[in-house]
Amino acid sequence: MAYYYCLKHHAVEGDHGCKAADRMGPYETEDEASRALEIAREKTKAWDEDPTWNDDVPEPGSPE
């Protein structure tokens, strides 16, 4: 079974819940779904710190 975090109700839902636009997931466990916002923050922070995801990385051969 897949689990989702509902942004509208701030709750974990199963397969049959709110519309997809209001949910994050799927997650493998109910606990993982309950941490959806925390997981998203962690991923965003990692991407922000990853130079391959950072738009400020100079093009190869360009002056820095």
Short mmCIF file of N, CA and C in Angstrom, two decimals:
data_model
loop_
_atom_site.label_atom_id
_atom_site.label_comp_id
_atom_site.label_asym_id
_atom_site.label_seq_id
_atom_site.Cartn_x
_atom_site.Cartn_y
_atom_site.Cartn_z
N MET A 1 0.85 -1.18 0.00
CA MET A 1 0.00 0.00 0.00
C MET A 1 0.89 1.24 0.00
N ALA A 2 0.48 2.23 -0.72
CA ALA A 2 1.20 3.51 -0.75
C ALA A 2 0.55 4.48 0.23
N TYR A 3 1.38 5.37 0.76
CA TYR A 3 0.90 6.39 1.68
C TYR A 3 1.23 7.77 1.12
N TYR A 4 0.38 8.72 1.43
CA TYR A 4 0.53 10.10 0.94
C TYR A 4 0.34 11.05 2.10
N TYR A 5 0.93 12.24 1.98
CA TYR A 5 0.70 13.30 2.96
C TYR A 5 -0.21 14.32 2.32
N CYS A 6 -1.36 14.57 2.92
CA CYS A 6 -2.34 15.52 2.40
C CYS A 6 -2.01 16.92 2.91
N LEU A 7 -1.73 17.82 1.98
CA LEU A 7 -1.40 19.20 2.32
C LEU A 7 -2.63 19.98 2.79
N LYS A 8 -3.80 19.54 2.36
CA LYS A 8 -5.04 20.22 2.73
C LYS A 8 -5.45 19.90 4.17
N HIS A 9 -5.31 18.64 4.55
CA HIS A 9 -5.75 18.19 5.87
C HIS A 9 -4.59 17.96 6.85
N HIS A 10 -3.35 18.10 6.36
CA HIS A 10 -2.16 17.88 7.20
C HIS A 10 -2.21 16.51 7.87
N ALA A 11 -2.49 15.50 7.04
CA ALA A 11 -2.63 14.14 7.56
C ALA A 11 -2.15 13.13 6.53
N VAL A 12 -1.80 11.95 7.02
CA VAL A 12 -1.40 10.85 6.15
C VAL A 12 -2.66 10.17 5.62
N GLU A 13 -2.64 9.84 4.33
CA GLU A 13 -3.77 9.16 3.69
C GLU A 13 -3.27 7.93 2.96
N GLY A 14 -4.18 7.02 2.71
CA GLY A 14 -3.88 5.85 1.90
C GLY A 14 -4.10 6.16 0.44
N ASP A 15 -4.28 5.09 -0.34
CA ASP A 15 -4.45 5.25 -1.79
C ASP A 15 -5.66 6.11 -2.15
N HIS A 16 -6.72 6.00 -1.38
CA HIS A 16 -7.95 6.73 -1.68
C HIS A 16 -8.08 7.90 -0.71
N GLY A 17 -7.68 9.06 -1.19
CA GLY A 17 -7.75 10.25 -0.35
C GLY A 17 -8.03 11.45 -1.22
N CYS A 18 -7.47 12.55 -0.84
CA CYS A 18 -7.66 13.79 -1.58
C CYS A 18 -7.03 13.71 -2.97
N LYS A 19 -7.34 14.70 -3.80
CA LYS A 19 -6.81 14.72 -5.16
C LYS A 19 -5.29 14.86 -5.15
N ALA A 20 -4.66 14.40 -6.19
CA ALA A 20 -3.19 14.36 -6.28
C ALA A 20 -2.56 15.74 -6.09
N ALA A 21 -3.21 16.79 -6.54
CA ALA A 21 -2.66 18.14 -6.41
C ALA A 21 -2.50 18.57 -4.96
N ASP A 22 -3.23 17.91 -4.05
CA ASP A 22 -3.18 18.26 -2.63
C ASP A 22 -2.33 17.29 -1.81
N ARG A 23 -1.62 16.36 -2.51
CA ARG A 23 -0.88 15.34 -1.77
C ARG A 23 0.58 15.28 -2.17
N MET A 24 1.41 14.82 -1.25
CA MET A 24 2.82 14.53 -1.52
C MET A 24 2.98 13.02 -1.40
N GLY A 25 3.79 12.46 -2.27
CA GLY A 25 4.03 11.03 -2.20
C GLY A 25 3.99 10.42 -3.57
N PRO A 26 4.04 9.14 -3.68
CA PRO A 26 3.78 8.16 -2.63
C PRO A 26 5.01 7.87 -1.77
N TYR A 27 4.74 7.39 -0.57
CA TYR A 27 5.76 6.95 0.36
C TYR A 27 5.49 5.49 0.70
N GLU A 28 6.55 4.77 1.07
CA GLU A 28 6.41 3.34 1.34
C GLU A 28 5.76 3.05 2.68
N THR A 29 5.96 3.94 3.66
CA THR A 29 5.40 3.70 4.99
C THR A 29 4.60 4.90 5.46
N GLU A 30 3.74 4.65 6.42
CA GLU A 30 2.93 5.72 7.01
C GLU A 30 3.84 6.72 7.73
N ASP A 31 4.88 6.22 8.41
CA ASP A 31 5.82 7.09 9.11
C ASP A 31 6.55 8.00 8.13
N GLU A 32 6.99 7.44 7.01
CA GLU A 32 7.68 8.25 6.00
C GLU A 32 6.75 9.34 5.47
N ALA A 33 5.50 9.00 5.21
CA ALA A 33 4.53 9.98 4.72
C ALA A 33 4.29 11.07 5.76
N SER A 34 4.31 10.72 7.03
CA SER A 34 4.08 11.73 8.08
C SER A 34 5.24 12.72 8.16
N ARG A 35 6.40 12.35 7.61
CA ARG A 35 7.57 13.22 7.59
C ARG A 35 7.76 13.90 6.23
N ALA A 36 6.74 13.94 5.40
CA ALA A 36 6.84 14.45 4.03
C ALA A 36 7.40 15.86 3.96
N LEU A 37 6.93 16.76 4.80
CA LEU A 37 7.42 18.14 4.76
C LEU A 37 8.87 18.22 5.21
N GLU A 38 9.24 17.45 6.22
CA GLU A 38 10.63 17.41 6.68
C GLU A 38 11.54 16.84 5.59
N ILE A 39 11.11 15.78 4.94
CA ILE A 39 11.88 15.18 3.85
C ILE A 39 12.05 16.18 2.71
N ALA A 40 10.99 16.90 2.38
CA ALA A 40 11.07 17.90 1.31
C ALA A 40 12.06 19.01 1.67
N ARG A 41 12.04 19.45 2.93
CA ARG A 41 13.00 20.48 3.37
C ARG A 41 14.43 19.98 3.26
N GLU A 42 14.67 18.72 3.67
CA GLU A 42 16.01 18.14 3.60
C GLU A 42 16.49 18.05 2.15
N LYS A 43 15.61 17.61 1.26
CA LYS A 43 15.98 17.50 -0.15
C LYS A 43 16.25 18.87 -0.76
N THR A 44 15.42 19.85 -0.43
CA THR A 44 15.62 21.20 -0.96
C THR A 44 16.95 21.76 -0.49
N LYS A 45 17.28 21.56 0.78
CA LYS A 45 18.55 22.05 1.32
C LYS A 45 19.72 21.37 0.60
N ALA A 46 19.63 20.06 0.39
CA ALA A 46 20.70 19.33 -0.30
C ALA A 46 20.85 19.84 -1.73
N TRP A 47 19.74 20.07 -2.42
CA TRP A 47 19.81 20.57 -3.80
C TRP A 47 20.39 21.98 -3.83
N ASP A 48 20.00 22.81 -2.86
CA ASP A 48 20.53 24.18 -2.80
C ASP A 48 22.04 24.19 -2.60
N GLU A 49 22.55 23.20 -1.89
CA GLU A 49 23.99 23.13 -1.61
C GLU A 49 24.76 22.33 -2.66
N ASP A 50 24.07 21.69 -3.59
CA ASP A 50 24.71 20.88 -4.63
C ASP A 50 25.04 21.76 -5.83
N PRO A 51 26.33 21.91 -6.15
CA PRO A 51 26.69 22.80 -7.26
C PRO A 51 26.12 22.36 -8.61
N THR A 52 25.81 21.09 -8.77
CA THR A 52 25.23 20.66 -10.04
C THR A 52 23.77 21.09 -10.18
N TRP A 53 23.13 21.46 -9.06
CA TRP A 53 21.76 21.95 -9.09
C TRP A 53 21.72 23.47 -8.98
N ASN A 54 22.86 24.09 -8.79
CA ASN A 54 22.92 25.52 -8.54
C ASN A 54 23.12 26.26 -9.85
N ASP A 55 22.25 27.20 -10.14
CA ASP A 55 22.34 27.99 -11.38
C ASP A 55 23.55 28.90 -11.41
N ASP A 56 24.20 29.10 -10.28
CA ASP A 56 25.35 30.00 -10.21
C ASP A 56 26.66 29.34 -10.62
N VAL A 57 26.62 28.08 -10.99
CA VAL A 57 27.84 27.37 -11.39
C VAL A 57 28.29 27.92 -12.74
N PRO A 58 29.55 28.35 -12.85
CA PRO A 58 30.02 28.89 -14.14
C PRO A 58 30.06 27.81 -15.22
N GLU A 59 29.80 28.23 -16.42
CA GLU A 59 29.89 27.32 -17.57
C GLU A 59 31.35 26.92 -17.77
N PRO A 60 31.60 25.70 -18.23
CA PRO A 60 32.99 25.30 -18.50
C PRO A 60 33.64 26.26 -19.49
N GLY A 61 34.85 26.70 -19.17
CA GLY A 61 35.59 27.60 -20.05
C GLY A 61 35.28 29.07 -19.85
N SER A 62 34.30 29.40 -19.00
CA SER A 62 33.98 30.82 -18.78
C SER A 62 34.75 31.32 -17.57
N PRO A 63 35.04 32.62 -17.52
CA PRO A 63 35.74 33.17 -16.35
C PRO A 63 34.83 33.11 -15.13
N GLU A 64 35.40 32.86 -13.98
CA GLU A 64 34.60 32.75 -12.76
C GLU A 64 34.29 34.09 -12.16
#
